[in-house]
Amino acid sequence: MADLIVRGGTVVTADKTVSADIAIEDGLISAVAPELPGARREIDARGLTIFPGLIDIHVHFNEPGRTEWEGAATGSRALAAGGATMFFDMPLNSSPCTVGPVEFDHKRTALEESSITDFALWGGIVPGNRDELAALAECGVIGFKAFMADSGLSEFPRSDDLTLFEGMREAARLGLPVAVHAENDEHIKLLTARAAATGRTGIRDYLESRPVLAEVAAIERAALLAAETGVKLHIVHVSSGRGVAAAFEARARGVDIAIETCPHYLFFTEGDVERIGAAAKCAPPLRNGHERHRLWGALLRGVINVVASDHSPAPPEMKREPNFFRIWGGIAGGQSTLGVLLTAGHHERGLPLTRIADLTAAWPARRFGLKLKGSITVGNHADLTLVDLSASYTLQENELLQRHRKSPYIGEDFLGAVRQTLLRGQPIFADGKIVATGTGKFIRPAKI
Ligand SMILES: [Zn+2]
């Protein structure tokens, strides 16, 4: 007899949605079929749509060292409320940053105690740590992250072209992807200096200091280095249609390049930064309506591989500064990824539910070698998200479970609400509350 049956829901699989029951034994999916026999426990999922738990491959929980910014305890709760069952934490802004095996162990131990979802860890590429990459791979990092522009954090300096090239060569040898923050450093620095010299410190000035061209130029350069090394390249948070087009051209030439975008680039435009202010500051910045339109086009055509939150909070005091350049950037939207894709994607633009499952779960599992994750398939972890597609809500500040309840999505209307999230068969979020009783596991990638 199964431990649990999730009964009567509409199950989102790789290529279709089917009405079926899901049986769970020992945390694994043991059957997906209509009218399965009884189990010890049942969840009534009639009227609900069941997605594979989201795998948010890009978050900054800043633990250890900067848990006053977020922390995995609060960050993972926010994700669970948004339907996620796993995250990949970036090597910054924790302190220490994850640039060697000792730092890795610190973070892994801390997160094993605090996260309520499963997790994997990115390692970092910074000038001077190339000899640490093999040890980080041994520890089980999911891949390596590098910055082509200033990260804002002196502990995590940007990679010059040689550092990036040699880091990619090493990552290729280790069989791991390299993710890059792609903006041209020189271009941004000079525009920023010019704005400062003429006393221009407003929101519009900031937006103009980080143009689409700087993103396109960096993507092309990263693609060139990736082609030389044969590494799997991952462009994080592509913000513009032109950025996607540049990556797509490289893909057409044979570069193994993955394209990630974030919900905020799909939901907001630069006009919203002017309306919302600090909570909507990020880098690359939000773009104009034309770029957003092209981004949606690329998403609907299947050119974009993955949507991840880039959840990156900071304490409120770092968000209060009259000079917009000095405000700490980062959008804290980890709880809203599925809401954005269902509302602005499925309901408004016809994005199929199967595509949403692929963008948020199946592709990450395939690409990063998470053998038991990412799809509602017999033998996989029973990581499930039960959603009422017809429920609408306006996001309230007090519904946010992250440490600081600041998000550009507060006050926005969504259609499609998460009712329950299960991690390996155990409910971790249900009826608006966190119900997790244990902690998540560190997951290392399989060799792929
Ligand atoms: Zn990030």
Coordinates of C-alpha atoms and ligand atoms in Angstrom, one line a residue:
M1 CA 0.0 0.0 0.0
A2 CA 1.3 3.5 -0.9
D3 CA 2.1 6.0 1.8
L4 CA 0.2 8.7 0.1
I5 CA -2.1 9.3 -2.9
V6 CA -2.6 12.7 -4.4
R7 CA -6.0 12.1 -5.9
G8 CA -7.8 13.5 -8.9
G9 CA -5.6 16.3 -10.0
T10 CA -4.6 17.3 -13.5
V11 CA -0.9 16.3 -13.8
V12 CA 1.4 18.3 -15.9
T13 CA 3.9 15.9 -17.6
A14 CA 6.5 16.6 -20.2
D15 CA 4.2 16.8 -23.2
K16 CA 0.7 16.8 -22.0
T17 CA -1.7 17.3 -19.0
V18 CA -3.5 14.2 -17.8
S19 CA -6.1 13.5 -15.2
A20 CA -4.5 11.0 -12.8
D21 CA -3.7 10.0 -9.3
I22 CA -0.1 10.0 -8.0
A23 CA 1.0 7.3 -5.5
I24 CA 4.0 8.0 -3.3
E25 CA 6.1 5.5 -1.4
D26 CA 9.2 6.4 0.6
G27 CA 9.2 9.9 -0.9
L28 CA 9.3 8.6 -4.4
I29 CA 6.5 8.5 -7.1
S30 CA 5.4 4.9 -7.3
A31 CA 2.6 5.3 -9.8
V32 CA 0.8 7.9 -12.0
A33 CA -2.5 6.5 -13.2
P34 CA -6.2 7.1 -12.9
E35 CA -8.1 5.5 -10.0
L36 CA -5.3 4.0 -8.0
P37 CA -6.2 1.9 -5.0
G38 CA -6.2 3.4 -1.5
A39 CA -3.2 4.5 0.5
R40 CA -2.5 5.3 4.1
R41 CA -3.1 8.9 3.5
E42 CA -4.8 10.9 0.7
I43 CA -4.7 14.5 -0.6
D44 CA -7.7 15.6 -2.5
A45 CA -6.4 17.3 -5.5
R46 CA -9.7 17.5 -7.5
G47 CA -9.8 20.8 -9.4
L48 CA -6.1 21.4 -8.9
T49 CA -3.2 21.2 -11.4
I50 CA -0.1 19.5 -10.3
F51 CA 3.3 20.7 -11.5
P52 CA 6.7 19.2 -10.7
G53 CA 8.2 21.2 -7.8
L54 CA 10.0 24.3 -9.2
I55 CA 13.8 24.1 -9.2
D56 CA 14.9 27.7 -8.8
I57 CA 18.4 27.6 -10.3
H58 CA 19.4 31.2 -9.3
V59 CA 19.0 32.6 -5.8
H60 CA 21.1 34.5 -3.4
F61 CA 20.3 33.5 0.2
N62 CA 23.5 35.0 1.5
E63 CA 24.1 32.4 4.1
P64 CA 26.5 32.1 5.9
G65 CA 27.7 35.5 6.7
R66 CA 24.9 37.8 5.5
T67 CA 21.8 36.1 6.9
E68 CA 20.5 39.5 7.9
W69 CA 20.0 40.0 4.2
E70 CA 18.0 36.8 3.7
G71 CA 19.1 33.3 4.9
A72 CA 18.0 29.9 3.7
A73 CA 15.5 29.4 6.5
T74 CA 13.4 32.4 5.3
G75 CA 14.4 32.2 1.6
S76 CA 13.4 28.5 1.3
R77 CA 10.1 29.2 3.0
A78 CA 9.3 31.9 0.4
L79 CA 10.2 29.5 -2.4
A80 CA 8.1 26.7 -0.9
A81 CA 5.1 29.1 -0.7
G82 CA 5.7 29.8 -4.4
G83 CA 5.8 26.1 -5.3
A84 CA 9.5 25.5 -5.4
T85 CA 11.1 22.4 -3.8
M86 CA 14.7 23.0 -4.7
F87 CA 17.1 25.9 -5.3
F88 CA 20.7 26.5 -6.5
D89 CA 22.4 29.0 -4.3
M90 CA 24.8 31.4 -6.0
P91 CA 28.4 31.7 -4.6
L92 CA 27.7 35.2 -3.5
N93 CA 26.6 37.2 -1.4
S94 CA 27.4 34.7 1.3
S95 CA 30.5 35.4 3.4
P96 CA 32.7 33.7 2.7
C97 CA 31.8 33.4 -1.0
T98 CA 31.8 29.8 -2.4
V99 CA 35.2 30.0 -4.1
G100 CA 36.9 27.0 -2.6
P101 CA 36.1 23.7 -0.8
V102 CA 36.4 25.1 2.8
E103 CA 33.9 27.8 1.9
F104 CA 31.7 25.2 0.2
D105 CA 31.6 23.1 3.4
H106 CA 30.6 26.1 5.5
K107 CA 27.7 26.8 3.2
R108 CA 26.6 23.2 2.8
T109 CA 26.5 22.7 6.6
A110 CA 24.6 25.9 7.2
L111 CA 22.0 25.2 4.6
E112 CA 21.5 21.6 5.6
E113 CA 20.4 23.0 9.0
S114 CA 18.2 25.8 7.8
S115 CA 16.7 25.1 4.4
I116 CA 13.3 23.4 4.2
T117 CA 13.7 22.6 0.5
D118 CA 16.4 20.6 -1.2
F119 CA 19.3 22.6 -2.7
A120 CA 22.4 22.5 -4.8
L121 CA 25.3 25.0 -4.8
W122 CA 27.1 27.0 -7.4
G123 CA 30.8 27.5 -7.0
G124 CA 32.5 30.7 -8.1
I125 CA 35.2 31.6 -10.6
V126 CA 37.2 34.6 -9.5
P127 CA 40.7 35.7 -10.4
G128 CA 43.2 33.4 -8.7
N129 CA 40.9 30.4 -7.7
R130 CA 41.4 28.2 -10.8
D131 CA 43.2 25.6 -8.8
E132 CA 40.2 25.3 -6.5
L133 CA 37.7 24.4 -9.2
A134 CA 38.5 20.7 -9.2
A135 CA 38.1 20.5 -5.5
L136 CA 34.8 22.4 -5.7
A137 CA 33.7 19.9 -8.4
E138 CA 34.6 17.1 -6.0
C139 CA 32.4 18.7 -3.3
G140 CA 29.5 18.5 -5.7
V141 CA 28.9 22.0 -7.1
I142 CA 26.3 22.3 -9.8
G143 CA 28.5 24.5 -11.9
F144 CA 30.5 27.7 -11.7
K145 CA 29.4 31.4 -11.7
A146 CA 31.5 34.3 -12.9
F147 CA 30.9 38.0 -13.3
M148 CA 32.0 39.8 -16.4
A149 CA 30.9 43.1 -14.7
D150 CA 31.6 44.3 -11.2
S151 CA 29.5 42.2 -8.8
G152 CA 29.3 45.0 -6.2
L153 CA 31.1 42.8 -3.7
S154 CA 34.8 43.2 -3.3
E155 CA 35.0 39.5 -2.0
F156 CA 33.9 38.4 -5.4
P157 CA 35.9 40.3 -8.1
R158 CA 34.9 40.2 -11.7
S159 CA 36.6 37.8 -14.1
D160 CA 38.9 39.3 -16.7
D161 CA 38.8 37.6 -20.1
L162 CA 41.8 35.4 -19.2
T163 CA 40.4 34.3 -15.9
L164 CA 37.1 33.5 -17.6
F165 CA 38.8 31.6 -20.5
E166 CA 40.9 29.5 -18.2
G167 CA 38.1 29.0 -15.8
M168 CA 35.9 27.8 -18.7
R169 CA 38.6 25.4 -19.9
E170 CA 38.9 23.9 -16.4
A171 CA 35.1 23.7 -16.1
A172 CA 34.9 21.9 -19.4
R173 CA 37.5 19.4 -18.3
L174 CA 35.4 18.8 -15.1
G175 CA 32.2 18.5 -17.2
L176 CA 30.5 21.4 -15.4
P177 CA 28.8 24.5 -16.8
V178 CA 29.9 28.0 -16.4
A179 CA 27.3 30.7 -15.7
V180 CA 28.1 34.3 -16.5
H181 CA 26.6 37.6 -15.5
A182 CA 27.0 39.1 -18.9
E183 CA 27.4 42.9 -19.0
N184 CA 30.4 44.7 -20.5
D185 CA 32.3 46.1 -17.5
E186 CA 34.1 48.9 -19.3
H187 CA 31.0 50.2 -21.0
I188 CA 29.0 50.4 -17.8
K189 CA 31.9 51.9 -15.7
L190 CA 32.4 54.7 -18.2
L191 CA 28.7 55.5 -18.5
T192 CA 28.4 55.4 -14.7
A193 CA 31.4 57.7 -14.2
R194 CA 30.0 60.1 -16.8
A195 CA 26.7 60.2 -15.0
A196 CA 28.4 60.8 -11.7
A197 CA 30.6 63.6 -13.1
T198 CA 27.5 65.5 -14.3
G199 CA 25.5 64.9 -11.1
R200 CA 23.0 62.6 -12.7
T201 CA 21.9 60.2 -10.0
G202 CA 18.3 59.4 -10.7
I203 CA 16.5 56.2 -11.8
R204 CA 16.5 57.0 -15.5
D205 CA 20.2 57.8 -15.3
Y206 CA 20.9 54.4 -13.8
L207 CA 18.9 52.7 -16.5
E208 CA 20.8 54.5 -19.2
S209 CA 24.2 53.5 -17.6
R210 CA 23.5 49.8 -18.3
P211 CA 22.3 49.7 -21.9
V212 CA 21.2 46.6 -23.8
L213 CA 24.3 47.0 -25.9
A214 CA 26.5 46.3 -22.9
E215 CA 24.6 43.0 -22.4
V216 CA 24.8 42.0 -26.0
A217 CA 28.5 42.7 -26.2
A218 CA 29.3 40.6 -23.1
I219 CA 27.1 37.7 -24.3
E220 CA 29.0 37.6 -27.6
R221 CA 32.3 37.7 -25.8
A222 CA 31.3 34.9 -23.4
A223 CA 30.1 32.8 -26.4
L224 CA 33.5 33.3 -28.1
L225 CA 35.4 32.1 -25.1
A226 CA 32.9 29.2 -24.6
A227 CA 33.4 28.1 -28.2
E228 CA 37.2 28.1 -27.7
T229 CA 36.9 25.9 -24.6
G230 CA 33.9 23.7 -25.4
V231 CA 32.3 24.5 -22.0
K232 CA 28.6 24.4 -21.4
L233 CA 27.8 28.1 -21.1
H234 CA 24.9 29.5 -19.1
I235 CA 23.9 33.1 -19.5
V236 CA 22.1 34.1 -16.3
H237 CA 19.3 36.7 -16.2
V238 CA 19.1 37.7 -19.9
S239 CA 17.1 40.9 -19.7
S240 CA 16.4 41.8 -23.3
G241 CA 15.2 40.3 -26.6
R242 CA 18.5 41.4 -28.2
G243 CA 20.4 39.6 -25.6
V244 CA 18.5 36.4 -26.3
A245 CA 19.1 36.9 -30.0
A246 CA 22.9 37.2 -29.5
A247 CA 22.9 34.0 -27.5
F248 CA 20.7 32.2 -30.0
E249 CA 23.2 33.2 -32.8
A250 CA 26.0 31.6 -30.8
R251 CA 23.8 28.5 -30.3
A252 CA 23.2 28.3 -34.1
R253 CA 27.0 28.3 -34.5
G254 CA 27.3 25.3 -32.2
V255 CA 28.1 26.8 -28.9
D256 CA 26.4 24.9 -26.1
I257 CA 24.7 27.9 -24.6
A258 CA 21.8 28.0 -22.2
I259 CA 19.6 31.0 -21.8
E260 CA 18.0 32.0 -18.5
T261 CA 15.7 34.9 -17.9
C262 CA 13.9 36.0 -14.8
P263 CA 10.2 36.7 -14.0
H264 CA 10.9 40.4 -13.5
Y265 CA 12.1 41.0 -17.0
L266 CA 8.9 39.3 -18.3
F267 CA 6.6 41.1 -15.9
F268 CA 7.9 44.7 -15.6
T269 CA 9.4 47.3 -17.8
E270 CA 11.7 50.3 -17.0
G271 CA 8.6 52.4 -16.4
D272 CA 7.9 50.2 -13.5
V273 CA 11.3 50.9 -12.0
E274 CA 10.4 54.6 -12.0
R275 CA 7.0 53.8 -10.4
I276 CA 8.3 51.3 -7.8
G277 CA 11.8 52.5 -7.1
A278 CA 14.5 50.6 -5.1
A279 CA 12.6 47.3 -4.9
A280 CA 12.7 47.1 -8.7
K281 CA 16.4 47.9 -9.1
C282 CA 18.5 45.1 -10.6
A283 CA 21.4 44.5 -13.0
P284 CA 20.9 44.2 -15.9
P285 CA 18.1 46.6 -15.3
L286 CA 14.5 46.2 -16.4
R287 CA 14.1 47.1 -20.1
N288 CA 11.6 48.9 -22.3
G289 CA 8.3 47.4 -23.6
H290 CA 9.8 46.5 -26.9
E291 CA 12.6 44.4 -25.4
R292 CA 10.1 42.7 -23.0
H293 CA 7.9 41.9 -26.0
R294 CA 10.8 40.2 -27.8
L295 CA 11.7 38.4 -24.6
W296 CA 8.2 36.9 -24.5
G297 CA 8.5 36.0 -28.1
A298 CA 11.7 34.0 -27.5
L299 CA 10.1 32.3 -24.4
L300 CA 7.0 31.3 -26.4
R301 CA 9.2 30.0 -29.3
G302 CA 11.2 27.8 -26.9
V303 CA 14.5 29.7 -27.4
I304 CA 14.8 30.5 -23.6
N305 CA 15.6 27.4 -21.6
V306 CA 14.8 28.4 -18.0
V307 CA 13.1 31.0 -15.9
A308 CA 14.8 31.5 -12.4
S309 CA 14.0 34.2 -9.9
D310 CA 17.5 35.7 -9.2
H311 CA 16.0 36.3 -5.7
S312 CA 18.4 38.7 -4.2
P313 CA 17.3 40.6 -1.2
A314 CA 19.1 43.2 1.0
P315 CA 18.1 44.9 4.2
P316 CA 15.7 47.8 3.8
E317 CA 18.4 50.3 4.9
M318 CA 20.4 49.4 1.9
K319 CA 17.5 50.3 -0.3
R320 CA 17.1 53.8 1.0
E321 CA 19.5 56.2 -0.7
P322 CA 18.7 59.2 -2.7
N323 CA 21.4 58.4 -5.3
F324 CA 19.9 55.5 -7.2
F325 CA 23.3 54.2 -8.3
R326 CA 24.2 53.6 -4.6
I327 CA 21.0 51.6 -3.8
W328 CA 21.9 47.9 -3.4
G329 CA 20.5 46.1 -6.5
G330 CA 18.6 42.9 -6.5
I331 CA 14.9 41.9 -6.8
A332 CA 13.4 39.8 -4.1
G333 CA 10.8 37.8 -6.1
G334 CA 11.5 34.2 -5.3
Q335 CA 7.9 33.6 -4.2
S336 CA 6.4 34.9 -7.4
T337 CA 8.0 33.0 -10.3
L338 CA 5.1 30.6 -10.9
G339 CA 2.6 33.3 -10.4
V340 CA 4.2 35.4 -13.1
L341 CA 4.4 32.5 -15.6
L342 CA 0.8 31.5 -14.9
T343 CA -0.6 35.0 -15.0
A344 CA 1.4 36.8 -17.7
G345 CA 2.5 33.6 -19.5
H346 CA -0.3 31.0 -19.5
H347 CA -3.4 33.2 -19.0
E348 CA -2.4 36.2 -21.0
R349 CA -0.1 34.8 -23.7
G350 CA -1.1 31.1 -24.0
L351 CA 2.2 29.7 -22.7
P352 CA 1.4 26.0 -22.3
L353 CA 1.5 24.5 -18.8
T354 CA 3.9 21.8 -20.1
R355 CA 6.3 24.6 -21.1
I356 CA 6.0 26.1 -17.7
A357 CA 6.9 22.8 -16.1
D358 CA 9.9 22.5 -18.5
L359 CA 11.2 26.0 -17.9
T360 CA 11.0 25.7 -14.1
A361 CA 11.7 22.0 -13.4
A362 CA 12.4 19.6 -16.2
W363 CA 15.0 21.5 -18.1
P364 CA 17.0 22.3 -14.9
A365 CA 17.0 18.7 -13.9
R366 CA 18.1 17.5 -17.3
R367 CA 20.8 20.2 -17.8
F368 CA 22.3 19.9 -14.4
G369 CA 22.1 16.1 -13.9
L370 CA 19.5 16.0 -11.1
K371 CA 18.5 12.4 -11.8
L372 CA 15.5 12.1 -9.5
K373 CA 14.1 15.6 -10.0
G374 CA 12.2 17.8 -12.4
S375 CA 9.3 15.7 -13.6
I376 CA 6.3 13.8 -12.4
T377 CA 7.6 10.3 -13.3
V378 CA 7.6 7.0 -11.6
G379 CA 10.8 6.6 -9.6
N380 CA 11.4 10.3 -9.2
H381 CA 11.3 12.3 -5.9
A382 CA 7.6 13.2 -5.2
D383 CA 8.3 16.9 -5.4
L384 CA 4.9 18.4 -6.3
T385 CA 3.2 21.7 -6.5
L386 CA -0.6 21.8 -6.3
V387 CA -2.1 24.9 -8.0
D388 CA -5.6 26.3 -8.3
L389 CA -5.4 27.8 -11.8
S390 CA -8.6 29.7 -11.3
A391 CA -7.8 31.4 -8.0
S392 CA -6.9 35.0 -8.2
Y393 CA -5.2 37.1 -5.6
T394 CA -3.4 40.4 -5.1
L395 CA -0.1 39.8 -3.5
Q396 CA 0.0 41.3 0.0
E397 CA 3.2 42.2 1.9
N398 CA 2.2 40.0 4.8
E399 CA 2.0 36.9 2.5
L400 CA 5.7 37.1 1.8
L401 CA 7.8 34.6 3.7
Q402 CA 11.2 36.0 2.9
R403 CA 13.2 37.8 5.6
H404 CA 12.4 41.4 4.5
R405 CA 9.0 41.8 3.1
K406 CA 10.0 43.9 0.1
S407 CA 9.1 42.9 -3.4
P408 CA 8.2 44.7 -6.6
Y409 CA 5.3 42.2 -6.9
I410 CA 3.4 43.6 -3.8
G411 CA 0.0 44.8 -5.0
E412 CA 0.2 43.0 -8.3
D413 CA -2.7 40.7 -9.4
F414 CA -2.1 37.1 -10.1
L415 CA -4.2 34.3 -11.5
G416 CA -3.2 30.8 -10.3
A417 CA -2.4 30.1 -6.6
V418 CA -0.2 27.5 -5.0
R419 CA -2.3 25.4 -2.6
Q420 CA 0.3 22.9 -1.5
T421 CA 3.9 22.0 -2.0
L422 CA 5.3 18.6 -1.3
L423 CA 9.0 17.7 -1.0
R424 CA 9.8 14.0 -1.4
G425 CA 6.2 13.3 -0.5
Q426 CA 6.1 15.5 2.6
P427 CA 3.9 18.6 2.6
I428 CA 6.1 21.7 3.3
F429 CA 3.5 24.3 2.4
A430 CA -0.2 23.9 2.7
D431 CA -3.2 26.3 2.8
G432 CA -1.1 29.4 3.2
K433 CA 1.2 28.1 5.8
I434 CA 4.6 26.5 6.1
V435 CA 4.1 22.9 7.5
A436 CA 7.6 21.5 7.0
T437 CA 8.8 19.4 9.8
G438 CA 12.3 18.7 8.6
T439 CA 15.1 20.2 6.5
G440 CA 16.0 19.8 2.8
K441 CA 18.9 17.8 1.4
F442 CA 22.0 18.8 -0.4
I443 CA 21.8 17.3 -3.9
R444 CA 24.9 16.8 -6.0
P445 CA 24.7 16.5 -9.8
A446 CA 25.1 13.2 -11.5
K447 CA 27.9 13.0 -14.1
I448 CA 26.3 14.0 -17.4
Ligands
ZN1 ZN 22.0 36.7 -9.3

